[in-house]
mmCIF file of C-alpha atoms in Angstrom:
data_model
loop_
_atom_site.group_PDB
_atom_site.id
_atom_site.type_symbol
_atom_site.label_atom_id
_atom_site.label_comp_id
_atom_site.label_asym_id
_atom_site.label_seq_id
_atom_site.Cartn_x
_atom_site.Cartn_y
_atom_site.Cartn_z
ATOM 1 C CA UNK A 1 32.663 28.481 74.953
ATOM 2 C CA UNK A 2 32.042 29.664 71.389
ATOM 3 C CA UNK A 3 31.920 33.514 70.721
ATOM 4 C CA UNK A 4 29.262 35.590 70.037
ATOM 5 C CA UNK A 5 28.671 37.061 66.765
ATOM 6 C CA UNK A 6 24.686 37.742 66.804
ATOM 7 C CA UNK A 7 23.711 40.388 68.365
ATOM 8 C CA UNK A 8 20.163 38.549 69.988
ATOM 9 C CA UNK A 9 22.668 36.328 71.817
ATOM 10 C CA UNK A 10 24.071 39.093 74.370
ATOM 11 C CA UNK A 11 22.352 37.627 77.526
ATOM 12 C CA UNK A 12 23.068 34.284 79.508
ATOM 13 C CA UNK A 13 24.425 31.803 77.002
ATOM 14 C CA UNK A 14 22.539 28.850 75.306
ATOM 15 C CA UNK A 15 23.999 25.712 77.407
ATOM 16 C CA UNK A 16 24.506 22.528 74.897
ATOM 17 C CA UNK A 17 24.418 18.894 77.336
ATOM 18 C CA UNK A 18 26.471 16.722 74.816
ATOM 19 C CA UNK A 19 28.701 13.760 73.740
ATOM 20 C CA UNK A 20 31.781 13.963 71.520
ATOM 21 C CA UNK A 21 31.102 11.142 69.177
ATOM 22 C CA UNK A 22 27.607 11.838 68.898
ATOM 23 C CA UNK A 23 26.519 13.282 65.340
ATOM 24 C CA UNK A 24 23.509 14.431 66.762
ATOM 25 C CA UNK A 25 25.102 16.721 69.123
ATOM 26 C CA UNK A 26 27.664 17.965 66.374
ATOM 27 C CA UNK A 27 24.669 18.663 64.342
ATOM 28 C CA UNK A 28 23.818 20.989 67.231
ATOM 29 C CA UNK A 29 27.035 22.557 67.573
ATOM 30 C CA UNK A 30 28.101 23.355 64.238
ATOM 31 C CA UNK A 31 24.476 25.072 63.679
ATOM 32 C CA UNK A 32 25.343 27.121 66.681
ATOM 33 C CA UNK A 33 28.694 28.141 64.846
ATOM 34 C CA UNK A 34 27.018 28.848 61.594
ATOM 35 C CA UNK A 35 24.265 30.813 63.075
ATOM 36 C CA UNK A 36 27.193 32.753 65.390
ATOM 37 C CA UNK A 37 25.330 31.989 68.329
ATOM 38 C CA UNK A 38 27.392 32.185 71.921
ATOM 39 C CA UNK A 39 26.889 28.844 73.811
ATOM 40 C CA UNK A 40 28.381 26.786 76.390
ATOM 41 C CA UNK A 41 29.047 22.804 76.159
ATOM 42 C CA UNK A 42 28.955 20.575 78.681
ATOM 43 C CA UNK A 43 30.328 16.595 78.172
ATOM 44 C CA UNK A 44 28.126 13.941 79.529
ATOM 45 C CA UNK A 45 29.123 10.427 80.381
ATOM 46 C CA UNK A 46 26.006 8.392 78.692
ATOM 47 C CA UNK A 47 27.614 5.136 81.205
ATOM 48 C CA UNK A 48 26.781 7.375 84.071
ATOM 49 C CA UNK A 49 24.273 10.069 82.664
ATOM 50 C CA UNK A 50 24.126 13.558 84.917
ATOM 51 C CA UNK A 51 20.862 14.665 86.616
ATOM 52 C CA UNK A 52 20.718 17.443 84.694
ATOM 53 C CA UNK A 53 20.264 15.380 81.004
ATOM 54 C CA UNK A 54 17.820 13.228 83.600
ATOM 55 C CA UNK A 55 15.694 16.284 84.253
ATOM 56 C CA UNK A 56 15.288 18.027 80.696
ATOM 57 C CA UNK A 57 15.351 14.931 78.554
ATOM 58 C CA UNK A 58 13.331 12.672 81.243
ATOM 59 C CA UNK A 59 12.067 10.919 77.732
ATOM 60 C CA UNK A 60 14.289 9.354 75.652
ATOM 61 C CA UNK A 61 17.565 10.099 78.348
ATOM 62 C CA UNK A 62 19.590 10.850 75.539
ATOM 63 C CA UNK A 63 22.115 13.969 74.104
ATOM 64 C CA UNK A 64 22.125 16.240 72.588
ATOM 65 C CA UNK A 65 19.959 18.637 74.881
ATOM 66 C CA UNK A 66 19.892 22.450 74.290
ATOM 67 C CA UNK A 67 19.283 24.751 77.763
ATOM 68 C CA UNK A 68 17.597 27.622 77.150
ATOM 69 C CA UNK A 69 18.850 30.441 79.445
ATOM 70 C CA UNK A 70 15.749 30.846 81.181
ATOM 71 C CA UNK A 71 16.323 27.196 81.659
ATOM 72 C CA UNK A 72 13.721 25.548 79.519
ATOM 73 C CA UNK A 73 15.280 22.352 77.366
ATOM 74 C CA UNK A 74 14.993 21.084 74.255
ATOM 75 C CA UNK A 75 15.586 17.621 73.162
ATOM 76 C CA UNK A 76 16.111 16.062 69.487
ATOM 77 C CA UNK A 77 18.747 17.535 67.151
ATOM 78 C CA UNK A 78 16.374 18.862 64.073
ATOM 79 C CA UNK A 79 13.431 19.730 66.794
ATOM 80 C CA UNK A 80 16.539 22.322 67.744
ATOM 81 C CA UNK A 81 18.606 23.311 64.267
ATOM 82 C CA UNK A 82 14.421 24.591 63.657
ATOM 83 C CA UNK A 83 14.291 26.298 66.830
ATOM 84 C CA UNK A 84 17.498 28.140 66.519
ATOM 85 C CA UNK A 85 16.479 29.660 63.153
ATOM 86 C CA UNK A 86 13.024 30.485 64.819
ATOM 87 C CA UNK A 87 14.445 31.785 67.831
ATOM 88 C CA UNK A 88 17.142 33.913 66.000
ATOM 89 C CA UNK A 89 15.931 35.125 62.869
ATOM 90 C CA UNK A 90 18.220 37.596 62.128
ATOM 91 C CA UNK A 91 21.437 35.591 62.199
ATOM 92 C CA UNK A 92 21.733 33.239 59.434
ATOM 93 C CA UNK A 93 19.017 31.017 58.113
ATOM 94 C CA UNK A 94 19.746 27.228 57.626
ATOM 95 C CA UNK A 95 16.220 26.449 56.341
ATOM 96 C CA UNK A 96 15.457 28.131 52.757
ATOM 97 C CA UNK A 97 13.049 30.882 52.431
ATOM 98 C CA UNK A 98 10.867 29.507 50.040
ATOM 99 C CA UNK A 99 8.415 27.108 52.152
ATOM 100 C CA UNK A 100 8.696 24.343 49.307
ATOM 101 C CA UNK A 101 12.306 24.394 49.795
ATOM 102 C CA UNK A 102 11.846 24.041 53.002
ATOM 103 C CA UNK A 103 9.382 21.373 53.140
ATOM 104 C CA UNK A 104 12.038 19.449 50.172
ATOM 105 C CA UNK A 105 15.077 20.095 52.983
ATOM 106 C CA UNK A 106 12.177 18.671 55.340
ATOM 107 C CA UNK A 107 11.726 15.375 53.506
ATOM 108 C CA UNK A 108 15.696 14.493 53.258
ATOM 109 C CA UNK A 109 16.014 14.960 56.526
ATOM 110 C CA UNK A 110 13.677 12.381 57.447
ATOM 111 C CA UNK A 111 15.283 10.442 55.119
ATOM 112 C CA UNK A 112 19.038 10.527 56.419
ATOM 113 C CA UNK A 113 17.760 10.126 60.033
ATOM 114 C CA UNK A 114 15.001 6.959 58.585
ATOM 115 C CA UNK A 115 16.668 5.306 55.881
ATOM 116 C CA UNK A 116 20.182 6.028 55.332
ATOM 117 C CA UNK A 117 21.377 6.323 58.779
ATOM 118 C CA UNK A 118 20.133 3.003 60.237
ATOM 119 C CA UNK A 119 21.638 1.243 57.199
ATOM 120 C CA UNK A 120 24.987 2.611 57.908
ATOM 121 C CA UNK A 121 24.535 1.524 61.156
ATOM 122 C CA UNK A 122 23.874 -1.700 59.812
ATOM 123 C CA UNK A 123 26.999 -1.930 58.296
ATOM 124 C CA UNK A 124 28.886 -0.996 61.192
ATOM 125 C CA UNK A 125 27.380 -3.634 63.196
ATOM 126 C CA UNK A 126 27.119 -6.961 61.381
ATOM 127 C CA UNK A 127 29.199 -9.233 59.338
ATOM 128 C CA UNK A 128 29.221 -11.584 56.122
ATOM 129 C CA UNK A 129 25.523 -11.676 53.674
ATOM 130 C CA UNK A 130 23.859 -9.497 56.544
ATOM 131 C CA UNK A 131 26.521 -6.821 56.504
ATOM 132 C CA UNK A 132 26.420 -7.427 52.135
ATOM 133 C CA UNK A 133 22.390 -6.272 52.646
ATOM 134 C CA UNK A 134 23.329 -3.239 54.652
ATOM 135 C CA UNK A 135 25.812 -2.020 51.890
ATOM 136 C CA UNK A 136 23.495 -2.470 49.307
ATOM 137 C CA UNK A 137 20.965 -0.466 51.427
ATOM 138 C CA UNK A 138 23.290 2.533 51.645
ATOM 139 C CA UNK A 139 24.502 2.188 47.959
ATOM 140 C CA UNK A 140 20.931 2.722 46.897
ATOM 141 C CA UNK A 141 19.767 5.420 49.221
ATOM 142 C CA UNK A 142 23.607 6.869 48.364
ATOM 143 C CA UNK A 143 22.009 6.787 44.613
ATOM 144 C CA UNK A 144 18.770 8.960 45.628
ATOM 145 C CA UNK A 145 21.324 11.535 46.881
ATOM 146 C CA UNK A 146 23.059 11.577 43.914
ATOM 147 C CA UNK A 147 19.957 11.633 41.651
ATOM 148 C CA UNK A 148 19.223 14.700 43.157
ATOM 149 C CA UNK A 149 21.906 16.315 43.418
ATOM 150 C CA UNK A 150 22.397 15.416 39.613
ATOM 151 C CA UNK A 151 18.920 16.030 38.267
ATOM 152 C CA UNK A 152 16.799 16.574 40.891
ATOM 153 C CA UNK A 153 15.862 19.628 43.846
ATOM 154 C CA UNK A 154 19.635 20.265 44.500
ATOM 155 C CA UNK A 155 20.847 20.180 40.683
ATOM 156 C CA UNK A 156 23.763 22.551 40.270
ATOM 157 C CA UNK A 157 23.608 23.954 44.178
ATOM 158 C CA UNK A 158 27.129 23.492 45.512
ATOM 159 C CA UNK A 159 25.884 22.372 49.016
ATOM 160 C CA UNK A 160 22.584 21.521 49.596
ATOM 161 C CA UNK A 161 21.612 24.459 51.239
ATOM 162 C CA UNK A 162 23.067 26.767 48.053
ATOM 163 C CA UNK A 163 26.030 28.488 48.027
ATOM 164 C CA UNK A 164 25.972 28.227 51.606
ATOM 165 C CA UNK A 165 25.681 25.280 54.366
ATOM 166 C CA UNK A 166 22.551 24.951 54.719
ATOM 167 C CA UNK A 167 19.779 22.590 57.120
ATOM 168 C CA UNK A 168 20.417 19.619 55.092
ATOM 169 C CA UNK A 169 23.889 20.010 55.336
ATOM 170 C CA UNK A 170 23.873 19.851 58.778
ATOM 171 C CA UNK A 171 21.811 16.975 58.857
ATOM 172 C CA UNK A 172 23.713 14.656 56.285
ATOM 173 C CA UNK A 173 27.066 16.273 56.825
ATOM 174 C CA UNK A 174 27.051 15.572 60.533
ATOM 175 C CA UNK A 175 27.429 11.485 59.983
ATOM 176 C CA UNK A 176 28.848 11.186 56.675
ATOM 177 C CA UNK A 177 32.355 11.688 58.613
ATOM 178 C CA UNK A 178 31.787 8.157 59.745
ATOM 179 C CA UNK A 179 31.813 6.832 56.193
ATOM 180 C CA UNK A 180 35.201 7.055 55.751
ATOM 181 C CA UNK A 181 35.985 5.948 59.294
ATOM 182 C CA UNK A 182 33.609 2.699 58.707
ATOM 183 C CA UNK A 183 35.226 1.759 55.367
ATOM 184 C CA UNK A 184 38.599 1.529 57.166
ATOM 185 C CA UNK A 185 36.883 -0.226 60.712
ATOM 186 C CA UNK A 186 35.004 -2.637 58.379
ATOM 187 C CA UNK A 187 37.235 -2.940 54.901
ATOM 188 C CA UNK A 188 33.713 -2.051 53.155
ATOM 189 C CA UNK A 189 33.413 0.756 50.257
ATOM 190 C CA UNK A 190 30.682 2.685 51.349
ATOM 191 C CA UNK A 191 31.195 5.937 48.609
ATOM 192 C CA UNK A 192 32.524 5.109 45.521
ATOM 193 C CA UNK A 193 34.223 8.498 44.147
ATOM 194 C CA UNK A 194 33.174 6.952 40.446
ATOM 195 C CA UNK A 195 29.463 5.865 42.027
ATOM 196 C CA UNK A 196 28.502 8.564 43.525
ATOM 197 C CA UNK A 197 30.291 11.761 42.085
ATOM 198 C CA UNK A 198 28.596 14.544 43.324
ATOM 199 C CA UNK A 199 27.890 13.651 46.827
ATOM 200 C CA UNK A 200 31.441 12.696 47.010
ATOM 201 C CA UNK A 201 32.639 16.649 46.197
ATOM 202 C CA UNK A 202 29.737 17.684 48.213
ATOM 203 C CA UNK A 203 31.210 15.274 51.357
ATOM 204 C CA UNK A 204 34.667 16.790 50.619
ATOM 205 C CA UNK A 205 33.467 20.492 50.546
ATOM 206 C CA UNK A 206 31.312 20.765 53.482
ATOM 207 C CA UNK A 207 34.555 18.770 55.941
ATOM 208 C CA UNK A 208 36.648 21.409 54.407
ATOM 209 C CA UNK A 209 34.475 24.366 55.891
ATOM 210 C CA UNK A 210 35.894 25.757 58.953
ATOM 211 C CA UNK A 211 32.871 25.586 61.161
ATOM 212 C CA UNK A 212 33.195 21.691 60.184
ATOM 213 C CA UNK A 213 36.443 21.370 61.266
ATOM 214 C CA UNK A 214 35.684 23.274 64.342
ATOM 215 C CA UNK A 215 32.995 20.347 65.104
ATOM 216 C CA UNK A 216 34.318 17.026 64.012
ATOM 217 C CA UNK A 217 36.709 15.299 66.047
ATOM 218 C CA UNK A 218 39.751 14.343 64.260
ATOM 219 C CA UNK A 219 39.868 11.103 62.288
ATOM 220 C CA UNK A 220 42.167 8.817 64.799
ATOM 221 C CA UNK A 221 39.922 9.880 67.425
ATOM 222 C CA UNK A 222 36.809 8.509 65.839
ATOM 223 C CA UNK A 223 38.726 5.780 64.296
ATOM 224 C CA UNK A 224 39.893 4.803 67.815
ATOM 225 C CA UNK A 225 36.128 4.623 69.294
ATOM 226 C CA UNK A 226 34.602 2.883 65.934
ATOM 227 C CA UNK A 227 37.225 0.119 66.322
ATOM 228 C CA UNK A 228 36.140 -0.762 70.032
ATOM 229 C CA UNK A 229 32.594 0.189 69.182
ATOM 230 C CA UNK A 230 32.443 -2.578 66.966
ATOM 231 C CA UNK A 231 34.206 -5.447 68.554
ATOM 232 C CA UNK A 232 31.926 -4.557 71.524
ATOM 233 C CA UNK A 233 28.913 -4.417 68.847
ATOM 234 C CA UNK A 234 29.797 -7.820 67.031
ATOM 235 C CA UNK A 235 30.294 -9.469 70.802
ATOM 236 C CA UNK A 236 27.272 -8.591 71.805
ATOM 237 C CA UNK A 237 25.397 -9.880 67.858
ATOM 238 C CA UNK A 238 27.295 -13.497 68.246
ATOM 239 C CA UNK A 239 25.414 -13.819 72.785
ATOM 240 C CA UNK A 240 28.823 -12.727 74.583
ATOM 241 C CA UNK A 241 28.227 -8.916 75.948
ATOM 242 C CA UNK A 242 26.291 -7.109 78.346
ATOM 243 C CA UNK A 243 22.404 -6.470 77.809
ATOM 244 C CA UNK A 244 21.362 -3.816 75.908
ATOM 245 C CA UNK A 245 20.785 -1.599 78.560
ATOM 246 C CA UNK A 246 23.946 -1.926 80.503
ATOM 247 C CA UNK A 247 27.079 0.267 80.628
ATOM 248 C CA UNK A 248 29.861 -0.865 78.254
ATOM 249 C CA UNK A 249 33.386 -1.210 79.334
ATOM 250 C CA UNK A 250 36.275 1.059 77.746
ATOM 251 C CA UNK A 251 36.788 -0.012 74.146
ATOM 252 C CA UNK A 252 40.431 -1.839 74.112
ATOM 253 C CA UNK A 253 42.069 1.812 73.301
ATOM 254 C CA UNK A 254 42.846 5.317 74.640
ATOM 255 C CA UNK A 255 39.599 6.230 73.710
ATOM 256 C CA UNK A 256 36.861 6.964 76.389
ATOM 257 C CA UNK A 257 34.400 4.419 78.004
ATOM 258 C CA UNK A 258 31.567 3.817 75.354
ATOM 259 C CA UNK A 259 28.160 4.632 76.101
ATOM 260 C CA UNK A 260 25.485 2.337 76.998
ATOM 261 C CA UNK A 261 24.065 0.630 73.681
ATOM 262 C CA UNK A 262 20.932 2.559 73.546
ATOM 263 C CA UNK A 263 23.426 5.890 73.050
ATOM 264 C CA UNK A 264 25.972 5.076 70.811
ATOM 265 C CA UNK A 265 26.674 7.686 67.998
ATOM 266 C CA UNK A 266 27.064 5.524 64.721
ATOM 267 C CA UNK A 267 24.336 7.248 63.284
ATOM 268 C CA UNK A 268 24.735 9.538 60.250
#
């Protein structure tokens, strides 16, 4: 359980249903920790989902899920990172004041979780001219970022947020962890240091935040899951794995059983 530091948070805990690999529920949890908000976290096995993630995400079936304490649930990670600065105004805002700003923070948003996330996944997941495509994808959308950050709605800001982590952060910081972790699974340069400057001190900043740390597993542990994530992924591409909506076995490692395709966390 994290500790309280608001003061609107003094009754029954916010309850977070979650998986450890899943950027989506780190988005959740390290907005909870920058906002000072007391919660509790509960781990869910996605191969053998509880009947409480059943009941409050009967939808999509899918973590993160935030329980209220009067037991109402939310599902989707931005649906909640906008709740929890609605809900608790007077602990820190991620979302700027000015409702541009916010609508700008908005827009990138959709466009980590639209364009640049599925073509990292892409990468992850594919081999040869189709996994070529999928780099080139993410090197362009890579250069929007830095356009931006360069000349554009975020010139000069250290984070994207301001001085401070902000929304975006959250967003685009939970995920880019697995760049580094899928340039070493798939021998691929995802950010070039020389390409892609400023996002690349942005990337480095916001890891070395201590609510960040706090969130992130460490690097061999994701490394671990990516490596049987993607054997299982590429078995499955070439006709030999399970349908898509099966359970997968344990990847051929200490980590933990991987979740059933629709739920695996190689998003950014």
């Amino acid at each position: 359980m994290e500790k309280a530091a608001a003061a609107e948070n003094k009754a029954a805990p916010l309850k977070l249903l979650g998986s450890w690999a899943s950027s989506y529920t780190h988005r959740v949890q390290l907005a909870l920790r920058l906002k000072g908000l007391e919660f509790e976290y509960a781990e869910e096995d996605l191969g053998s989902k509880s009947e409480a993630l059943l009941r409050h995400n009967p939808v999509y079936k899918k973590v993160p899920v935030l329980v209220l304490p009067d037991g109402r649930a939310l599902a989707e990670s931005a649906i909640m990172l906008h709740y929890l600065d609605d809900a608790f105004p007077a602990a820190r805002q991620l979302l700027p004041a000015d409702p541009f700003d916010r609508a700008v923070a908005r827009f990138w948003c959709h466009f980590s979780d639209d364009k640049l996330g599925p073509a990292v996944g892409a990468v992850f997941a594919s081999t040869g001219e189709e996994q070529e495509a999928a780099v080139r994808q993410v090197h362009e959308n890579l250069a929007l970022l830095e356009a931006e950050l360069r000349e554009g709605a975020f010139k000069g800001r250290r984070f994207f947020g301001g001085d401070e982590v902000g929304f975006l952060d959250v967003v685009l910081g939970c995920g880019s962890y697995w760049l580094a972790v899928f340039e070493e699974v798939t021998g691929v340069q995802l950010v070039d240091a020389d390409a892609f400057p400023l996002f690349h001190a942005w990337l480095r900043d916001f890891e070395a935040q201590e609510e960040v740390r706090e969130t992130i597993p460490s690097v061999d542990r994701l490394l671990d899951y990516a490596r049987g994530l993607r054997q299982m992924l590429l078995a499955m591409a070439a006709g030999a794995g399970a349908p898509a909506d099966a359970p997968t076995a344990a990847p051929p490692s200490a980590a933990p059983p991987a979740p059933a395709t629709a739920d695996i966390a190689v998003d950014i």
